[in-house]
Short mmCIF file of C-alpha atoms and ligand atoms in Angstrom, two decimals:
data_model
loop_
_atom_site.label_atom_id
_atom_site.label_comp_id
_atom_site.label_asym_id
_atom_site.label_seq_id
_atom_site.Cartn_x
_atom_site.Cartn_y
_atom_site.Cartn_z
CA MET A 1005 4.00 1.43 -80.24
CA SER A 1006 3.85 -1.74 -78.17
CA GLN A 1007 0.86 -4.02 -78.52
CA HIS A 1008 0.26 -3.92 -74.72
CA ASP A 1009 0.30 -1.48 -71.88
CA ALA A 1010 0.86 -2.10 -68.19
CA VAL A 1011 -2.57 -1.00 -66.98
CA GLU A 1012 -4.30 -3.44 -69.35
CA VAL A 1013 -2.14 -6.34 -68.08
CA ILE A 1014 -2.73 -5.37 -64.42
CA THR A 1015 -6.51 -5.02 -64.79
CA ASP A 1016 -6.80 -8.32 -66.69
CA LYS A 1017 -5.14 -10.13 -63.79
CA ARG A 1018 -6.97 -8.04 -61.17
CA ASP A 1019 -10.28 -9.19 -62.71
CA GLY A 1020 -9.23 -12.83 -62.50
CA GLY A 1021 -8.30 -13.44 -66.14
CA ALA A 1022 -5.40 -15.49 -67.49
CA LEU A 1023 -2.61 -13.46 -69.13
CA SER A 1024 -1.73 -14.30 -72.73
CA ALA A 1025 1.76 -15.40 -73.76
CA SER A 1026 2.35 -12.09 -75.50
CA GLN A 1027 1.20 -10.07 -72.46
CA ILE A 1028 3.61 -12.05 -70.25
CA ASP A 1029 6.57 -11.74 -72.63
CA TRP A 1030 5.92 -8.03 -72.97
CA VAL A 1031 5.48 -7.18 -69.27
CA VAL A 1032 8.52 -9.16 -68.06
CA ASP A 1033 10.75 -7.66 -70.75
CA ALA A 1034 9.41 -4.10 -70.32
CA TYR A 1035 9.84 -4.30 -66.53
CA THR A 1036 13.44 -5.54 -66.88
CA ARG A 1037 14.20 -2.63 -69.25
CA GLY A 1038 12.55 -0.11 -66.92
CA ASP A 1039 9.59 0.66 -69.22
CA VAL A 1040 7.11 -0.77 -66.71
CA ALA A 1041 7.46 1.08 -63.39
CA ASP A 1042 7.98 -0.55 -59.99
CA GLU A 1043 4.53 0.57 -58.80
CA GLN A 1044 2.93 -1.09 -61.83
CA MET A 1045 4.81 -4.35 -61.31
CA SER A 1046 3.90 -4.24 -57.58
CA ALA A 1047 0.22 -4.02 -58.49
CA LEU A 1048 0.57 -6.91 -60.92
CA ALA A 1049 2.46 -9.03 -58.37
CA MET A 1050 -0.32 -8.41 -55.83
CA ALA A 1051 -2.99 -9.34 -58.40
CA ILE A 1052 -1.05 -12.57 -59.11
CA LEU A 1053 -0.79 -13.28 -55.37
CA LEU A 1054 -4.54 -12.82 -54.93
CA ASN A 1055 -5.82 -14.47 -58.12
CA GLY A 1056 -3.13 -17.02 -58.95
CA MET A 1057 -1.90 -18.17 -62.34
CA GLU A 1058 -2.70 -21.12 -64.55
CA ARG A 1059 -0.06 -23.70 -65.37
CA GLU A 1060 0.60 -22.23 -68.87
CA GLU A 1061 0.93 -18.72 -67.46
CA ILE A 1062 3.53 -19.83 -64.88
CA SER A 1063 5.47 -21.71 -67.53
CA ARG A 1064 5.49 -18.70 -69.87
CA TRP A 1065 6.41 -16.30 -67.03
CA THR A 1066 9.35 -18.55 -66.14
CA ALA A 1067 10.49 -18.70 -69.78
CA ALA A 1068 10.28 -14.89 -70.04
CA MET A 1069 12.45 -14.50 -66.93
CA ILE A 1070 15.01 -16.97 -68.33
CA ALA A 1071 15.02 -15.03 -71.64
CA SER A 1072 15.88 -11.82 -69.74
CA GLY A 1073 19.46 -13.05 -69.25
CA GLU A 1074 22.13 -15.58 -70.19
CA ARG A 1075 21.81 -19.36 -70.09
CA MET A 1076 24.75 -21.49 -69.02
CA ASP A 1077 25.68 -24.68 -70.81
CA PHE A 1078 27.58 -27.54 -69.18
CA SER A 1079 27.12 -30.02 -71.99
CA SER A 1080 30.86 -29.96 -72.81
CA LEU A 1081 31.75 -31.40 -69.36
CA SER A 1082 32.86 -35.02 -69.23
CA ARG A 1083 30.33 -35.87 -66.47
CA PRO A 1084 26.62 -35.31 -65.99
CA THR A 1085 25.47 -32.39 -63.83
CA ALA A 1086 23.05 -32.27 -60.90
CA ASP A 1087 22.09 -29.46 -58.56
CA LYS A 1088 19.96 -29.04 -55.45
CA HIS A 1089 17.87 -26.09 -54.36
CA SER A 1090 16.42 -25.63 -50.89
CA THR A 1091 13.56 -23.21 -50.30
CA GLY A 1092 15.41 -22.14 -47.15
CA GLY A 1093 15.51 -23.29 -43.57
CA VAL A 1094 17.19 -22.79 -40.20
CA GLY A 1095 20.47 -24.64 -39.72
CA ASP A 1096 20.18 -25.77 -43.35
CA LYS A 1097 23.83 -26.29 -44.20
CA ILE A 1098 23.13 -29.31 -46.41
CA THR A 1099 24.62 -27.81 -49.59
CA LEU A 1100 28.06 -27.74 -47.94
CA PRO A 1101 28.51 -31.50 -47.46
CA LEU A 1102 26.19 -32.41 -50.35
CA ALA A 1103 28.03 -30.76 -53.26
CA PRO A 1104 31.39 -32.48 -52.60
CA LEU A 1105 29.64 -35.75 -51.75
CA VAL A 1106 27.80 -35.91 -55.07
CA ALA A 1107 30.97 -34.89 -56.92
CA ALA A 1108 32.82 -37.73 -55.16
CA CYS A 1109 30.23 -40.07 -56.70
CA GLY A 1110 31.07 -38.92 -60.24
CA VAL A 1111 28.45 -36.24 -60.91
CA ALA A 1112 29.40 -32.56 -61.36
CA VAL A 1113 27.60 -30.07 -59.10
CA PRO A 1114 27.29 -26.46 -60.33
CA GLN A 1115 25.74 -24.82 -57.29
CA LEU A 1116 24.97 -21.14 -57.81
CA SER A 1117 23.96 -19.80 -54.42
CA GLY A 1118 22.79 -16.66 -52.73
CA ARG A 1119 23.26 -14.73 -49.54
CA GLY A 1120 20.79 -14.92 -46.70
CA LEU A 1121 18.12 -12.33 -46.09
CA GLY A 1122 15.93 -12.59 -43.01
CA HIS A 1123 15.99 -15.55 -40.63
CA THR A 1124 17.33 -18.19 -43.07
CA GLY A 1125 21.07 -18.22 -43.65
CA GLY A 1126 22.80 -17.96 -47.00
CA THR A 1127 25.24 -20.59 -48.25
CA LEU A 1128 27.73 -17.97 -49.44
CA ASP A 1129 27.70 -16.22 -46.04
CA LYS A 1130 28.56 -19.54 -44.40
CA LEU A 1131 31.43 -20.34 -46.79
CA GLU A 1132 32.82 -16.80 -46.48
CA SER A 1133 33.68 -17.58 -42.87
CA ILE A 1134 36.48 -19.81 -44.23
CA PRO A 1135 39.66 -17.71 -44.39
CA GLY A 1136 40.47 -16.63 -47.96
CA TRP A 1137 37.46 -18.23 -49.66
CA ARG A 1138 35.93 -16.20 -52.49
CA ALA A 1139 32.39 -16.48 -53.84
CA ALA A 1140 32.79 -14.67 -57.19
CA LEU A 1141 34.03 -16.81 -60.09
CA SER A 1142 34.08 -16.12 -63.84
CA ASN A 1143 32.23 -18.57 -66.06
CA ASP A 1144 35.62 -19.93 -67.25
CA GLU A 1145 36.81 -20.50 -63.67
CA MET A 1146 33.56 -22.25 -62.88
CA MET A 1147 33.85 -24.59 -65.87
CA ARG A 1148 37.47 -25.42 -65.05
CA GLN A 1149 36.66 -26.17 -61.42
CA LEU A 1150 33.72 -28.37 -62.41
CA GLU A 1151 35.94 -30.38 -64.72
CA GLU A 1152 38.91 -30.63 -62.33
CA VAL A 1153 37.24 -30.83 -58.88
CA GLY A 1154 33.66 -31.74 -59.76
CA ALA A 1155 31.90 -29.28 -57.45
CA VAL A 1156 31.61 -25.54 -57.28
CA ILE A 1157 29.56 -23.37 -54.94
CA CYS A 1158 29.71 -19.75 -56.03
CA ALA A 1159 27.69 -16.55 -56.41
CA ALA A 1160 25.18 -16.45 -59.23
CA GLY A 1161 26.40 -13.79 -61.68
CA ASP A 1162 24.25 -10.78 -62.61
CA GLY A 1163 23.62 -12.30 -66.03
CA LEU A 1164 21.28 -15.08 -64.84
CA ALA A 1165 17.57 -14.14 -64.90
CA PRO A 1166 18.02 -10.39 -64.23
CA ALA A 1167 14.22 -10.00 -64.36
CA ASP A 1168 14.00 -12.16 -61.23
CA LYS A 1169 16.64 -10.15 -59.39
CA LYS A 1170 14.60 -6.97 -59.91
CA LEU A 1171 11.24 -8.58 -59.23
CA TYR A 1172 12.40 -10.45 -56.11
CA ALA A 1173 13.69 -7.21 -54.55
CA LEU A 1174 10.33 -5.59 -55.30
CA ARG A 1175 8.32 -8.51 -53.87
CA ASP A 1176 10.42 -8.39 -50.72
CA VAL A 1177 9.15 -4.86 -49.93
CA THR A 1178 5.56 -5.18 -51.20
CA GLY A 1179 4.23 -8.21 -49.30
CA THR A 1180 4.17 -10.36 -52.44
CA VAL A 1181 6.86 -12.96 -51.71
CA GLU A 1182 4.39 -15.70 -50.74
CA ALA A 1183 2.66 -16.18 -54.12
CA ILE A 1184 3.27 -19.76 -55.31
CA PRO A 1185 3.43 -18.82 -59.05
CA LEU A 1186 6.01 -16.12 -58.25
CA ILE A 1187 8.11 -18.30 -55.92
CA ALA A 1188 8.08 -21.22 -58.37
CA SER A 1189 8.99 -19.10 -61.41
CA SER A 1190 11.65 -17.20 -59.43
CA ILE A 1191 13.44 -20.34 -58.28
CA MET A 1192 13.02 -22.29 -61.50
CA SER A 1193 14.06 -19.47 -63.86
CA LYS A 1194 17.44 -19.31 -62.10
CA LYS A 1195 17.89 -23.07 -61.93
CA ILE A 1196 16.91 -23.68 -65.56
CA ALA A 1197 19.12 -20.78 -66.76
CA GLU A 1198 21.98 -22.31 -64.74
CA GLY A 1199 21.89 -25.25 -67.13
CA THR A 1200 21.92 -28.26 -64.78
CA GLY A 1201 20.78 -31.60 -66.23
CA THR A 1202 19.18 -32.83 -62.99
CA LEU A 1203 17.62 -30.76 -60.25
CA VAL A 1204 16.50 -31.89 -56.81
CA LEU A 1205 14.33 -29.50 -54.83
CA ASP A 1206 14.27 -29.55 -51.03
CA VAL A 1207 10.96 -27.92 -50.21
CA LYS A 1208 10.84 -27.08 -46.52
CA VAL A 1209 7.66 -27.32 -44.48
CA GLY A 1210 7.07 -25.95 -40.99
CA THR A 1211 7.44 -22.94 -38.71
CA GLY A 1212 10.94 -22.08 -39.98
CA ALA A 1213 9.99 -22.33 -43.69
CA PHE A 1214 8.17 -20.17 -46.24
CA MET A 1215 5.52 -22.85 -46.46
CA LYS A 1216 4.02 -23.50 -43.05
CA ASP A 1217 1.73 -26.37 -44.09
CA LEU A 1218 2.15 -29.53 -46.11
CA GLU A 1219 -0.58 -28.77 -48.64
CA ARG A 1220 0.93 -25.47 -49.80
CA ALA A 1221 4.41 -26.98 -49.81
CA ARG A 1222 3.13 -29.83 -51.99
CA GLU A 1223 1.51 -27.37 -54.40
CA LEU A 1224 4.78 -25.40 -54.66
CA ALA A 1225 6.78 -28.60 -55.19
CA GLU A 1226 4.41 -29.91 -57.87
CA THR A 1227 4.48 -26.56 -59.68
CA MET A 1228 8.28 -26.47 -59.69
CA VAL A 1229 8.68 -30.10 -60.74
CA ALA A 1230 6.32 -29.49 -63.69
CA LEU A 1231 8.25 -26.35 -64.71
CA GLY A 1232 11.54 -28.23 -64.62
CA LYS A 1233 10.22 -31.12 -66.69
CA ASP A 1234 8.70 -28.71 -69.26
CA ALA A 1235 12.17 -27.21 -69.65
CA GLY A 1236 13.88 -30.60 -70.10
CA VAL A 1237 15.51 -30.71 -66.64
CA ARG A 1238 15.06 -33.99 -64.73
CA THR A 1239 13.41 -32.60 -61.59
CA THR A 1240 12.23 -34.20 -58.36
CA ALA A 1241 11.32 -32.68 -54.99
CA LEU A 1242 11.55 -33.87 -51.41
CA LEU A 1243 9.25 -32.25 -48.86
CA THR A 1244 11.22 -32.07 -45.62
CA ASP A 1245 10.48 -30.96 -42.08
CA MET A 1246 11.49 -27.47 -40.95
CA SER A 1247 9.58 -27.18 -37.70
CA THR A 1248 12.79 -28.11 -35.82
CA PRO A 1249 16.11 -26.60 -36.97
CA LEU A 1250 18.55 -28.97 -38.70
CA GLY A 1251 21.54 -30.36 -36.83
CA LEU A 1252 22.91 -28.58 -33.76
CA THR A 1253 23.98 -25.20 -35.19
CA ALA A 1254 22.60 -22.13 -36.93
CA GLY A 1255 24.99 -19.40 -38.05
CA ASN A 1256 27.97 -19.19 -40.37
CA ALA A 1257 31.29 -20.62 -39.09
CA VAL A 1258 29.41 -22.95 -36.71
CA GLU A 1259 27.53 -24.47 -39.66
CA VAL A 1260 30.76 -24.92 -41.64
CA ALA A 1261 32.28 -26.77 -38.66
CA GLU A 1262 29.21 -29.06 -38.46
CA SER A 1263 29.36 -29.73 -42.21
CA VAL A 1264 33.02 -30.73 -41.89
CA GLU A 1265 32.02 -33.20 -39.15
CA VAL A 1266 29.54 -34.78 -41.57
CA LEU A 1267 32.23 -35.00 -44.25
CA ALA A 1268 34.50 -36.66 -41.69
CA GLY A 1269 31.91 -39.41 -41.25
CA GLY A 1270 30.23 -38.00 -38.10
CA GLY A 1271 27.83 -35.12 -37.48
CA PRO A 1272 24.19 -35.00 -36.36
CA ALA A 1273 22.01 -37.86 -37.62
CA ASP A 1274 19.36 -35.62 -39.23
CA VAL A 1275 21.95 -33.70 -41.28
CA VAL A 1276 23.52 -36.96 -42.44
CA GLU A 1277 20.12 -38.48 -43.29
CA LEU A 1278 19.01 -35.50 -45.38
CA THR A 1279 22.39 -35.11 -47.10
CA VAL A 1280 22.42 -38.77 -48.13
CA ALA A 1281 18.74 -38.72 -49.23
CA LEU A 1282 19.30 -35.67 -51.45
CA ALA A 1283 22.53 -37.16 -52.83
CA ARG A 1284 20.67 -40.35 -53.79
CA GLU A 1285 18.04 -38.30 -55.64
CA MET A 1286 20.70 -36.32 -57.51
CA LEU A 1287 22.64 -39.45 -58.46
CA ALA A 1288 19.49 -41.26 -59.62
CA GLY A 1289 18.56 -38.29 -61.84
CA ALA A 1290 22.06 -38.22 -63.30
CA GLY A 1291 22.03 -41.96 -64.00
CA ARG A 1292 24.60 -42.89 -61.29
CA ASP A 1293 22.37 -44.68 -58.83
CA GLY A 1294 24.78 -47.61 -58.59
CA VAL A 1295 27.00 -45.57 -56.24
CA ASP A 1296 26.11 -45.35 -52.54
CA PRO A 1297 26.87 -41.86 -51.21
CA ALA A 1298 27.04 -43.14 -47.61
CA ASP A 1299 30.22 -45.05 -48.63
CA LYS A 1300 31.83 -41.84 -49.89
CA LEU A 1301 31.27 -40.13 -46.53
CA ALA A 1302 32.73 -43.12 -44.73
CA ASP A 1303 35.83 -43.55 -46.94
CA GLY A 1304 36.92 -39.88 -46.88
CA SER A 1305 36.52 -39.21 -50.60
CA ALA A 1306 33.81 -36.58 -50.07
CA MET A 1307 36.17 -34.81 -47.64
CA ASP A 1308 38.93 -34.84 -50.26
CA VAL A 1309 36.61 -33.12 -52.76
CA TRP A 1310 35.54 -30.58 -50.11
CA LYS A 1311 39.16 -29.59 -49.48
CA ALA A 1312 39.91 -29.33 -53.20
CA MET A 1313 36.72 -27.29 -53.73
CA ILE A 1314 37.62 -24.81 -50.95
CA ARG A 1315 41.24 -24.52 -52.13
CA ALA A 1316 40.17 -23.92 -55.74
CA GLN A 1317 38.39 -20.79 -54.51
CA ASP A 1318 41.44 -19.59 -52.50
CA GLY A 1319 40.12 -20.80 -49.15
CA ASP A 1320 42.17 -22.70 -46.57
CA PRO A 1321 40.16 -25.77 -45.52
CA ASP A 1322 42.59 -26.46 -42.65
CA ALA A 1323 42.57 -22.93 -41.19
CA GLU A 1324 40.87 -22.31 -37.86
CA LEU A 1325 37.39 -20.89 -38.27
CA PRO A 1326 36.56 -17.53 -36.70
CA THR A 1327 34.85 -17.59 -33.30
CA ALA A 1328 32.53 -15.03 -31.70
CA LYS A 1329 33.97 -12.73 -29.04
CA GLU A 1330 31.07 -13.23 -26.62
CA SER A 1331 28.85 -16.11 -25.60
CA HIS A 1332 25.77 -16.55 -23.42
CA VAL A 1333 24.46 -19.91 -22.20
CA VAL A 1334 20.72 -20.63 -21.93
CA THR A 1335 20.05 -23.36 -19.37
CA ALA A 1336 17.24 -25.90 -19.06
CA PRO A 1337 14.44 -24.43 -16.90
CA SER A 1338 13.52 -27.83 -15.39
CA THR A 1339 14.38 -31.53 -15.51
CA GLY A 1340 12.56 -33.59 -18.12
CA VAL A 1341 12.41 -34.07 -21.87
CA LEU A 1342 12.96 -31.38 -24.50
CA THR A 1343 9.77 -31.85 -26.52
CA ARG A 1344 9.98 -28.86 -28.87
CA LEU A 1345 12.66 -26.59 -30.32
CA ASP A 1346 11.10 -24.16 -32.76
CA ALA A 1347 12.96 -23.49 -36.01
CA MET A 1348 11.68 -19.95 -36.41
CA ALA A 1349 12.63 -18.96 -32.84
CA VAL A 1350 16.19 -20.30 -33.32
CA GLY A 1351 16.47 -18.71 -36.78
CA MET A 1352 15.39 -15.33 -35.45
CA ALA A 1353 17.83 -15.59 -32.53
CA ALA A 1354 20.75 -16.42 -34.86
CA TRP A 1355 19.75 -13.55 -37.12
CA ARG A 1356 19.53 -11.08 -34.23
CA LEU A 1357 22.94 -12.21 -32.96
CA GLY A 1358 24.43 -11.03 -36.27
CA ALA A 1359 24.57 -14.25 -38.34
CA GLY A 1360 22.10 -12.81 -40.87
CA ARG A 1361 21.29 -9.40 -42.25
CA ALA A 1362 18.30 -7.04 -42.14
CA ARG A 1363 19.15 -5.27 -45.42
CA LYS A 1364 20.93 -6.68 -48.48
CA GLU A 1365 23.94 -4.43 -47.99
CA ASP A 1366 24.54 -5.29 -44.30
CA PRO A 1367 27.61 -7.37 -43.32
CA VAL A 1368 27.22 -10.62 -41.36
CA GLN A 1369 29.35 -11.83 -38.44
CA ALA A 1370 31.26 -15.01 -39.23
CA GLY A 1371 31.24 -16.26 -35.62
CA ALA A 1372 27.66 -15.38 -34.67
CA GLY A 1373 24.90 -17.94 -34.25
CA VAL A 1374 23.24 -20.46 -31.96
CA VAL A 1375 24.51 -23.90 -30.90
CA TRP A 1376 22.01 -26.14 -29.16
CA HIS A 1377 23.13 -28.96 -26.89
CA ALA A 1378 19.94 -31.03 -26.90
CA ARG A 1379 17.47 -32.03 -29.61
CA PRO A 1380 13.78 -32.75 -29.20
CA GLY A 1381 13.45 -36.13 -27.51
CA ASP A 1382 16.59 -35.67 -25.38
CA GLU A 1383 16.41 -35.79 -21.59
CA VAL A 1384 17.68 -32.64 -19.87
CA THR A 1385 18.48 -31.73 -16.28
CA GLU A 1386 17.54 -28.39 -14.74
CA GLY A 1387 20.42 -25.93 -15.11
CA GLN A 1388 22.28 -27.83 -17.81
CA PRO A 1389 23.30 -25.84 -20.92
CA LEU A 1390 20.52 -25.99 -23.51
CA MET A 1391 21.86 -23.47 -26.01
CA THR A 1392 24.88 -21.24 -26.45
CA LEU A 1393 24.33 -17.88 -28.12
CA LEU A 1394 27.35 -16.42 -29.97
CA THR A 1395 28.03 -12.85 -31.13
CA ASP A 1396 30.74 -10.18 -31.28
CA GLU A 1397 28.30 -7.60 -29.88
CA PRO A 1398 26.91 -8.48 -26.41
CA GLU A 1399 24.17 -5.84 -26.71
CA ARG A 1400 22.51 -8.26 -29.14
CA PHE A 1401 21.86 -10.93 -26.46
CA ASP A 1402 18.64 -9.38 -25.09
CA ARG A 1403 16.79 -9.36 -28.40
CA ALA A 1404 18.04 -12.84 -29.28
CA LEU A 1405 16.81 -14.14 -25.91
CA ALA A 1406 13.44 -12.47 -26.53
CA SER A 1407 13.03 -14.37 -29.79
CA LEU A 1408 13.73 -17.67 -28.00
CA GLU A 1409 10.97 -17.02 -25.43
CA GLY A 1410 8.24 -19.62 -25.94
CA GLY A 1411 10.43 -21.29 -28.57
CA TYR A 1412 11.11 -24.53 -26.65
CA ASP A 1413 9.34 -26.80 -24.18
CA VAL A 1414 10.79 -29.02 -21.46
CA GLU A 1415 8.14 -31.41 -20.12
CA PRO A 1416 8.32 -33.80 -17.12
CA ALA A 1417 10.33 -36.99 -17.59
CA GLY A 1418 8.21 -39.73 -19.12
CA SER A 1419 6.13 -37.26 -21.18
CA ALA A 1420 5.11 -38.71 -24.51
CA TYR A 1421 7.35 -37.58 -27.32
CA GLU A 1422 6.89 -38.84 -30.88
CA PRO A 1423 9.75 -37.87 -33.18
CA GLY A 1424 8.41 -36.87 -36.60
CA PRO A 1425 10.17 -37.90 -39.82
CA ILE A 1426 12.44 -35.46 -41.70
CA LEU A 1427 11.36 -36.76 -45.10
CA LEU A 1428 7.66 -36.01 -45.50
CA ASP A 1429 7.00 -36.74 -49.15
CA ARG A 1430 8.57 -37.06 -52.58
CA ILE A 1431 7.22 -35.48 -55.77
CA SER A 1432 8.41 -36.64 -59.18
N1 URA B 2832 13.76 -18.08 -53.31
C1 URA B 2832 13.79 -17.51 -54.53
O1 URA B 2832 14.80 -17.56 -55.21
N2 URA B 2832 12.70 -16.89 -54.97
C2 URA B 2832 11.57 -16.80 -54.26
O2 URA B 2832 10.60 -16.23 -54.72
C3 URA B 2832 11.53 -17.39 -52.99
C4 URA B 2832 12.66 -18.04 -52.54
#
């Protein structure tokens, strides 16, 4: 007989109590093994969403999720390791230039990534638009690539935090994704189990992010930074703006192309700024802050690592990227200044064009997405192209256009426009 039962754990949390270490260990393990039913875990997740968790509870919950699976160990590598995790945004392709850039500065980057669900894209979906590239690597292949190339972006294996995999899928269909204790423990259990020495969190704030306001984003960031430190991982967080989408593209192949521009020393200023800021954080954590990542973009060494990283996973970095069969241009409705381009509207449009998926098992289109030709603050002339929508299936244009309605403003020339910063705060 177990010392606990599910109803006791659920009612304790429902009534606002703190769960004990042994209740948490038991319920996470029993749920992973199938002894606690989905409907019981849904009730507990909702009680956690409504009543919250204390710091010790979150820390124990995270440890229990880590203990449900394997833990990787990179201590045998000849260089220190650093990883970045973004809470998800629109046009957020930063991992693509960042991993090779940090590797070019002498720090190994083991980036275990996921696929997109909903309006934010997944890093693996983007990379899979490169002909031949494969996401699945064995642990041995990953270690070898980290030693030889310095950077790897691949699918997280089923062995890492299996409790989270099951719980995340349940939260997705029970309205319990938005609980800070559950988001923090979900992200941090995977990142701690992954075994990185340094972790930099990019916590997005704004219409296109999970966290719509700065206060909740700060609370999430502080919770995650504390969890990382408790587990011996050097962890910092940047709070960054996600009310406007990043760069000039949202989709799969279009975001790879933009990332390659950044690696070639060009690319949109906001993508470059955020990539370099995150690289500096990762290098500082790993004890390599004497190297300036901006130099490694300028001298081509980050590009060299990118090509080696893609080739090591059977991709052809020089192959032409797939393009969508159909396109539709949205033009500026009047002459003036583009004062707003909403991240959520653009993310939903890209998703409806086929760049993202509605269900986990759906395929994505490599060429689908949105390219915008002006950023907030730019002057536009009536009738000029504002955005190009891309898809293989033209019947998708109507719904994509509907999600862009009300998603941007063009105001008369001379209207006041104050650009906001990308970097909003830093938590350490
Ligand atoms: N990403 C995760 O991995 N988990 C969450 O709960 C939310 C975002």
